[in-house]
PDB file of C-alpha atoms in Angstrom:
ATOM      1  CA  UNK O   1      88.214 101.987  76.765  1.00  0.00           C
ATOM      2  CA  UNK O   2      85.601  99.469  75.715  1.00  0.00           C
ATOM      3  CA  UNK O   3      82.051 100.611  75.011  1.00  0.00           C
ATOM      4  CA  UNK O   4      79.379  98.280  76.313  1.00  0.00           C
ATOM      5  CA  UNK O   5      75.726  98.182  75.251  1.00  0.00           C
ATOM      6  CA  UNK O   6      73.180  96.354  77.377  1.00  0.00           C
ATOM      7  CA  UNK O   7      69.824  95.045  76.215  1.00  0.00           C
ATOM      8  CA  UNK O   8      67.068  92.763  77.442  1.00  0.00           C
ATOM      9  CA  UNK O   9      65.718  94.666  80.407  1.00  0.00           C
ATOM     10  CA  UNK O  10      62.044  95.320  80.916  1.00  0.00           C
ATOM     11  CA  UNK O  11      58.985  94.730  83.054  1.00  0.00           C
ATOM     12  CA  UNK O  12      58.129  91.213  84.150  1.00  0.00           C
ATOM     13  CA  UNK O  13      55.883  89.641  86.759  1.00  0.00           C
ATOM     14  CA  UNK O  14      57.330  87.875  89.763  1.00  0.00           C
ATOM     15  CA  UNK O  15      58.360  84.356  88.827  1.00  0.00           C
ATOM     16  CA  UNK O  16      59.118  85.346  85.272  1.00  0.00           C
ATOM     17  CA  UNK O  17      62.377  85.409  83.345  1.00  0.00           C
ATOM     18  CA  UNK O  18      64.538  87.875  81.481  1.00  0.00           C
ATOM     19  CA  UNK O  19      67.825  87.536  79.627  1.00  0.00           C
ATOM     20  CA  UNK O  20      70.218  90.440  79.627  1.00  0.00           C
ATOM     21  CA  UNK O  21      72.859  90.814  76.957  1.00  0.00           C
ATOM     22  CA  UNK O  22      75.899  93.056  76.871  1.00  0.00           C
ATOM     23  CA  UNK O  23      77.860  93.556  73.680  1.00  0.00           C
ATOM     24  CA  UNK O  24      81.287  95.146  73.583  1.00  0.00           C
ATOM     25  CA  UNK O  25      82.230  97.607  70.846  1.00  0.00           C
ATOM     26  CA  UNK O  26      85.499  95.909  70.129  1.00  0.00           C
ATOM     27  CA  UNK O  27      87.248  92.724  70.862  1.00  0.00           C
ATOM     28  CA  UNK O  28      87.358  91.963  74.538  1.00  0.00           C
ATOM     29  CA  UNK O  29      90.278  89.769  75.312  1.00  0.00           C
ATOM     30  CA  UNK O  30      89.105  86.420  76.527  1.00  0.00           C
ATOM     31  CA  UNK O  31      91.141  86.843  79.718  1.00  0.00           C
ATOM     32  CA  UNK O  32      89.029  89.810  80.798  1.00  0.00           C
ATOM     33  CA  UNK O  33      86.438  89.456  83.523  1.00  0.00           C
ATOM     34  CA  UNK O  34      82.892  90.411  82.524  1.00  0.00           C
ATOM     35  CA  UNK O  35      79.793  90.700  84.587  1.00  0.00           C
ATOM     36  CA  UNK O  36      76.851  92.581  85.981  1.00  0.00           C
ATOM     37  CA  UNK O  37      76.265  94.950  88.835  1.00  0.00           C
ATOM     38  CA  UNK O  38      72.900  96.362  89.847  1.00  0.00           C
ATOM     39  CA  UNK O  39      71.694  99.352  91.787  1.00  0.00           C
ATOM     40  CA  UNK O  40      68.224  99.804  93.223  1.00  0.00           C
ATOM     41  CA  UNK O  41      66.900 103.180  94.406  1.00  0.00           C
ATOM     42  CA  UNK O  42      68.332 104.071  97.785  1.00  0.00           C
ATOM     43  CA  UNK O  43      70.670 101.081  97.833  1.00  0.00           C
ATOM     44  CA  UNK O  44      74.331 100.574  97.176  1.00  0.00           C
ATOM     45  CA  UNK O  45      75.513  99.082  93.951  1.00  0.00           C
ATOM     46  CA  UNK O  46      76.155  95.362  94.260  1.00  0.00           C
ATOM     47  CA  UNK O  47      77.853  92.734  92.175  1.00  0.00           C
ATOM     48  CA  UNK O  48      75.221  90.352  90.819  1.00  0.00           C
ATOM     49  CA  UNK O  49      77.326  87.964  88.773  1.00  0.00           C
ATOM     50  CA  UNK O  50      80.672  87.867  87.046  1.00  0.00           C
ATOM     51  CA  UNK O  51      82.702  85.456  84.974  1.00  0.00           C
ATOM     52  CA  UNK O  52      86.442  85.357  84.481  1.00  0.00           C
ATOM     53  CA  UNK O  53      88.261  84.549  81.292  1.00  0.00           C
ATOM     54  CA  UNK O  54      88.805  81.063  82.647  1.00  0.00           C
ATOM     55  CA  UNK O  55      85.108  80.555  83.286  1.00  0.00           C
ATOM     56  CA  UNK O  56      85.120  80.984  87.057  1.00  0.00           C
ATOM     57  CA  UNK O  57      81.879  82.556  88.201  1.00  0.00           C
ATOM     58  CA  UNK O  58      80.742  84.554  91.190  1.00  0.00           C
ATOM     59  CA  UNK O  59      77.193  85.292  92.276  1.00  0.00           C
ATOM     60  CA  UNK O  60      75.674  87.326  95.048  1.00  0.00           C
ATOM     61  CA  UNK O  61      73.937  84.962  97.463  1.00  0.00           C
ATOM     62  CA  UNK O  62      70.472  86.333  96.725  1.00  0.00           C
ATOM     63  CA  UNK O  63      70.547  85.179  93.080  1.00  0.00           C
ATOM     64  CA  UNK O  64      72.281  81.818  93.407  1.00  0.00           C
ATOM     65  CA  UNK O  65      70.204  79.103  91.775  1.00  0.00           C
ATOM     66  CA  UNK O  66      68.100  81.651  89.878  1.00  0.00           C
ATOM     67  CA  UNK O  67      70.562  83.566  87.697  1.00  0.00           C
ATOM     68  CA  UNK O  68      73.194  82.234  85.324  1.00  0.00           C
ATOM     69  CA  UNK O  69      75.983  84.180  83.680  1.00  0.00           C
ATOM     70  CA  UNK O  70      77.673  83.132  80.466  1.00  0.00           C
ATOM     71  CA  UNK O  71      79.863  84.645  77.800  1.00  0.00           C
ATOM     72  CA  UNK O  72      80.524  84.228  74.100  1.00  0.00           C
ATOM     73  CA  UNK O  73      84.042  85.441  73.409  1.00  0.00           C
ATOM     74  CA  UNK O  74      83.584  85.164  69.651  1.00  0.00           C
ATOM     75  CA  UNK O  75      80.738  87.692  69.907  1.00  0.00           C
ATOM     76  CA  UNK O  76      82.331  89.800  72.663  1.00  0.00           C
ATOM     77  CA  UNK O  77      79.109  89.362  74.592  1.00  0.00           C
ATOM     78  CA  UNK O  78      78.145  88.435  78.132  1.00  0.00           C
ATOM     79  CA  UNK O  79      74.686  87.230  79.113  1.00  0.00           C
ATOM     80  CA  UNK O  80      72.696  87.071  82.320  1.00  0.00           C
ATOM     81  CA  UNK O  81      69.799  84.631  82.370  1.00  0.00           C
ATOM     82  CA  UNK O  82      67.463  85.598  85.186  1.00  0.00           C
ATOM     83  CA  UNK O  83      64.779  83.136  86.235  1.00  0.00           C
ATOM     84  CA  UNK O  84      62.299  83.086  89.116  1.00  0.00           C
ATOM     85  CA  UNK O  85      62.540  86.842  89.338  1.00  0.00           C
ATOM     86  CA  UNK O  86      61.475  88.563  92.519  1.00  0.00           C
ATOM     87  CA  UNK O  87      60.373  92.156  93.174  1.00  0.00           C
ATOM     88  CA  UNK O  88      63.627  92.697  95.079  1.00  0.00           C
ATOM     89  CA  UNK O  89      65.536  92.074  91.836  1.00  0.00           C
ATOM     90  CA  UNK O  90      64.182  95.385  90.550  1.00  0.00           C
ATOM     91  CA  UNK O  91      67.150  97.626  89.741  1.00  0.00           C
ATOM     92  CA  UNK O  92      69.209  99.142  86.991  1.00  0.00           C
ATOM     93  CA  UNK O  93      71.630  96.481  85.781  1.00  0.00           C
ATOM     94  CA  UNK O  94      75.035  97.560  84.554  1.00  0.00           C
ATOM     95  CA  UNK O  95      77.377  95.492  82.481  1.00  0.00           C
ATOM     96  CA  UNK O  96      81.082  95.791  83.105  1.00  0.00           C
ATOM     97  CA  UNK O  97      84.432  94.469  81.958  1.00  0.00           C
ATOM     98  CA  UNK O  98      87.748  94.551  83.711  1.00  0.00           C
ATOM     99  CA  UNK O  99      91.290  93.316  83.673  1.00  0.00           C
ATOM    100  CA  UNK O 100      91.884  90.064  85.507  1.00  0.00           C
ATOM    101  CA  UNK O 101      94.177  91.906  87.915  1.00  0.00           C
ATOM    102  CA  UNK O 102      91.181  93.898  89.209  1.00  0.00           C
ATOM    103  CA  UNK O 103      89.436  90.884  90.648  1.00  0.00           C
ATOM    104  CA  UNK O 104      85.673  91.374  90.462  1.00  0.00           C
ATOM    105  CA  UNK O 105      85.892  95.114  89.848  1.00  0.00           C
ATOM    106  CA  UNK O 106      85.436  96.637  86.413  1.00  0.00           C
ATOM    107  CA  UNK O 107      86.908  99.623  84.623  1.00  0.00           C
ATOM    108  CA  UNK O 108      84.463  99.934  81.712  1.00  0.00           C
ATOM    109  CA  UNK O 109      80.712 100.181  82.142  1.00  0.00           C
ATOM    110  CA  UNK O 110      77.571 100.216  80.062  1.00  0.00           C
ATOM    111  CA  UNK O 111      74.740 102.727  80.424  1.00  0.00           C
ATOM    112  CA  UNK O 112      72.527 100.317  82.296  1.00  0.00           C
ATOM    113  CA  UNK O 113      69.228  98.626  81.599  1.00  0.00           C
ATOM    114  CA  UNK O 114      66.176  98.785  83.835  1.00  0.00           C
ATOM    115  CA  UNK O 115      64.719  95.573  85.217  1.00  0.00           C
ATOM    116  CA  UNK O 116      61.371  95.885  86.977  1.00  0.00           C
ATOM    117  CA  UNK O 117      59.687  92.915  88.628  1.00  0.00           C
ATOM    118  CA  UNK O 118      56.085  93.403  89.669  1.00  0.00           C
ATOM    119  CA  UNK O 119      54.500  91.456  92.490  1.00  0.00           C
TER     120      UNK O 119
END
């Protein structure tokens, strides 16, 4: 199983930006899907953004046009650039990686990083 370490979370004012990074402990095959889920208190976990090995991306509607996911296969790292942040983006963000046969679901997860957006 791959170990994933997230970084880049924190406290930011509404309208601000953050960049999350997720580094894998070992080589992640470039065909693997990588991405981010988030979970806010009292809410279900939701897929925020994901990117396949072929570069196809998926975003939840609420972040389209504000967030951008990218990956650097040479560094085994996936990034989430978050701009125009809103208080409703406040959540713990979890990085994940999964086999392409799992679609947008993941089978390895990081510990999570807290993102708090103040109004």
